[in-house]
XYZ file of C-alpha atoms in Angstrom:
227
model
C 14.633 10.356 100.603
C 12.616 13.882 100.603
C 9.549 14.294 98.689
C 10.950 17.079 96.399
C 14.024 14.353 95.208
C 15.113 15.449 91.724
C 14.994 13.293 88.619
C 18.829 13.616 88.649
C 18.938 12.000 92.001
C 16.624 9.196 91.136
C 18.903 8.590 88.199
C 22.111 8.462 90.180
C 20.652 5.914 92.831
C 19.387 3.842 89.947
C 20.986 0.614 89.117
C 23.314 0.476 85.694
C 20.810 -1.229 83.799
C 18.069 0.959 84.626
C 20.296 4.092 83.992
C 20.912 2.408 80.505
C 17.297 2.145 79.991
C 16.572 5.767 80.850
C 19.431 7.192 78.623
C 18.290 4.977 75.891
C 14.524 6.457 76.174
C 15.932 9.997 76.741
C 18.013 9.434 73.540
C 15.009 8.008 71.555
C 12.834 10.934 72.626
C 15.392 13.648 71.526
C 15.594 11.823 68.450
C 11.866 11.437 67.818
C 11.262 15.307 68.680
C 13.908 16.232 66.001
C 12.141 14.209 63.464
C 8.638 15.745 64.468
C 10.130 19.193 63.892
C 11.926 18.399 60.785
C 8.923 16.377 59.194
C 6.215 18.798 60.136
C 8.359 21.650 58.478
C 8.748 19.484 55.281
C 5.090 18.440 55.212
C 3.789 21.900 55.945
C 5.988 23.207 53.115
C 4.589 20.623 50.790
C 1.022 21.479 51.534
C 1.803 25.248 50.741
C 3.471 24.414 47.628
C 0.426 22.403 46.375
C -1.901 25.022 47.172
C 0.278 27.710 45.286
C 0.996 25.629 42.271
C -2.528 24.437 41.788
C -3.828 28.167 41.859
C -1.174 28.787 39.088
C -2.296 25.737 37.226
C -5.844 26.456 37.141
C -5.318 30.138 36.573
C -5.522 29.678 32.955
C -1.876 29.785 32.326
C -0.394 28.263 29.366
C 0.886 24.763 30.100
C 3.822 25.201 28.047
C 4.791 28.511 29.723
C 4.180 26.898 33.313
C 6.531 23.773 32.351
C 9.414 26.134 31.266
C 8.852 27.989 34.599
C 9.170 24.814 36.578
C 11.905 23.437 34.268
C 14.241 26.407 35.060
C 13.921 25.413 38.984
C 14.289 21.540 38.092
C 16.945 21.069 40.977
C 14.518 22.785 43.616
C 11.212 21.279 42.712
C 9.168 18.770 44.745
C 5.803 17.539 45.533
C 3.080 18.524 42.994
C 5.481 20.573 40.742
C 7.651 17.185 40.386
C 4.686 15.378 39.442
C 3.732 17.998 36.847
C 7.193 18.041 35.571
C 7.536 14.182 35.257
C 4.222 14.253 33.549
C 4.482 16.796 31.076
C 8.264 15.759 30.097
C 7.080 12.030 29.476
C 4.200 13.542 27.304
C 6.163 15.927 25.266
C 8.845 12.984 24.795
C 6.250 10.344 23.842
C 4.345 12.711 21.489
C 7.384 13.571 19.726
C 8.479 9.936 19.182
C 5.113 8.342 18.571
C 2.782 11.281 17.029
C 0.257 8.981 15.724
C -0.450 6.688 18.961
C -2.154 8.950 21.630
C -3.037 5.937 23.587
C 0.587 4.767 23.879
C 1.650 8.526 24.791
C -1.125 8.749 27.393
C -0.255 5.364 29.190
C 3.433 6.339 29.233
C 2.548 9.689 30.721
C 0.085 8.237 33.350
C 2.868 5.682 34.402
C 5.331 8.573 34.744
C 3.116 10.362 36.971
C 1.986 7.491 39.243
C 5.946 6.850 39.968
C 6.471 10.468 40.762
C 3.387 10.508 43.013
C 4.731 7.285 44.632
C 8.360 8.806 45.081
C 6.852 11.983 46.455
C 4.711 10.110 49.087
C 7.576 7.865 50.022
C 9.690 11.047 50.561
C 7.107 12.578 52.775
C 6.817 9.529 54.815
C 10.479 9.602 55.738
C 11.016 9.235 59.666
C 7.240 8.335 60.305
C 8.024 4.532 60.749
C 10.767 5.621 63.048
C 7.983 7.726 65.106
C 5.767 4.579 64.875
C 8.480 2.527 66.599
C 9.445 4.927 69.244
C 5.559 5.259 70.216
C 5.229 1.558 70.313
C 8.289 0.294 72.045
C 9.100 3.006 74.213
C 6.571 1.977 77.072
C 7.875 -1.372 76.985
C 11.441 -0.603 77.337
C 10.469 1.713 80.385
C 8.493 -1.127 81.706
C 11.526 -3.360 81.354
C 13.519 -0.868 83.401
C 10.947 -0.812 85.970
C 10.636 -4.568 86.489
C 14.478 -4.508 86.854
C 14.778 -1.934 89.072
C 11.871 -3.381 91.405
C 13.562 -6.686 91.480
C 16.931 -5.005 92.235
C 15.076 -3.139 94.982
C 13.633 -6.414 96.478
C 16.964 -8.158 96.299
C 18.676 -5.440 98.342
C 15.701 -5.569 100.626
C 16.149 -9.212 101.391
C 19.649 -8.568 102.667
C 18.463 -6.773 105.652
C 16.957 -8.111 108.909
C 13.788 -5.629 109.191
C 12.318 -4.064 106.011
C 10.536 -0.918 106.186
C 8.400 1.199 103.738
C 11.209 4.074 103.969
C 13.791 1.421 102.758
C 11.830 0.069 99.816
C 10.332 3.224 98.644
C 13.364 4.782 97.074
C 14.236 1.711 94.957
C 10.636 1.513 93.591
C 10.688 5.281 92.862
C 13.872 4.868 91.002
C 12.259 1.970 88.921
C 9.227 3.806 88.134
C 10.965 6.675 86.705
C 11.897 4.470 83.701
C 8.213 3.954 82.829
C 7.354 7.647 83.187
C 10.411 8.322 80.645
C 9.081 5.834 78.452
C 5.662 7.269 78.323
C 7.478 10.763 77.754
C 9.116 9.264 74.806
C 6.047 7.317 73.450
C 3.082 9.975 73.889
C 4.435 12.709 71.589
C 5.733 10.233 69.168
C 2.266 8.502 68.635
C 0.402 11.858 68.457
C 2.734 13.127 65.955
C 2.803 9.893 63.816
C -0.933 9.911 63.796
C -1.051 13.652 63.034
C 1.632 13.551 60.206
C 0.555 10.199 58.651
C -2.901 11.989 58.315
C -1.390 14.718 56.461
C 0.332 12.797 54.302
C -2.586 10.878 53.270
C -4.334 14.015 52.416
C -1.175 15.114 50.136
C -1.205 11.557 48.525
C -4.901 12.166 47.723
C -4.218 15.854 46.315
C -1.379 14.393 44.123
C -3.351 11.607 42.861
C -6.307 13.847 42.057
C -4.248 16.350 40.456
C -2.276 13.833 38.158
C -5.865 12.426 37.054
C -6.980 15.835 36.104
C -3.579 16.652 34.453
C -3.716 13.217 32.604
C -7.283 14.178 31.308
C -6.013 17.599 30.142
C -3.109 15.930 28.156
C -5.367 13.370 26.698
C -7.334 15.971 25.204
C -4.329 17.513 23.713
C -3.156 14.277 22.254
C -6.549 13.679 20.743
C -6.595 17.030 19.325
C -3.103 16.603 17.717
C -4.270 13.518 16.134
C -7.157 15.443 14.509
């Protein structure tokens, strides 16, 4: 076995079970990277959308006009725009059917926005549990492959009369590569999970704060309408 032996050589020389472990870990790594890239784009887009919409919302633009603009793009809205749309739609509906009950109107409006916030956060968190799973179990799957590979190497070693380091080293190297692949899959998944979870938490705070502020504005309108 030369010092510059390739990963492919190690893979081909490994036992069937260790090969299955390696392929499983490589598949998990590819899937986690796909999830990381996709989820990063979606969350970054949600951050930009939240900043842009809040700029428009606090610019002094008439809420009715803003609502009509959002309504035209109903099939394409998400994030904070979806929360605004859900709240204003419910407010207008309840205010029309219950003009003399502002407290009832605001209770329904607040409930509608809380549901919208929960749905948007759930959407943002898609794939994050998968990343957490990859990050937590990949090292153990790799360790399992390593233990099995070492056992296989020592069993084979027991069949020879005189054992040398040169005979056992290749088998151990083949086994250890499973742990290396497990770490290769786990480390990016854990880092991405922590980073993306933090971003989702910040967006959830932005959504919750906006819904409270919007609720206050609508409450003033409801009370003014009663007068």
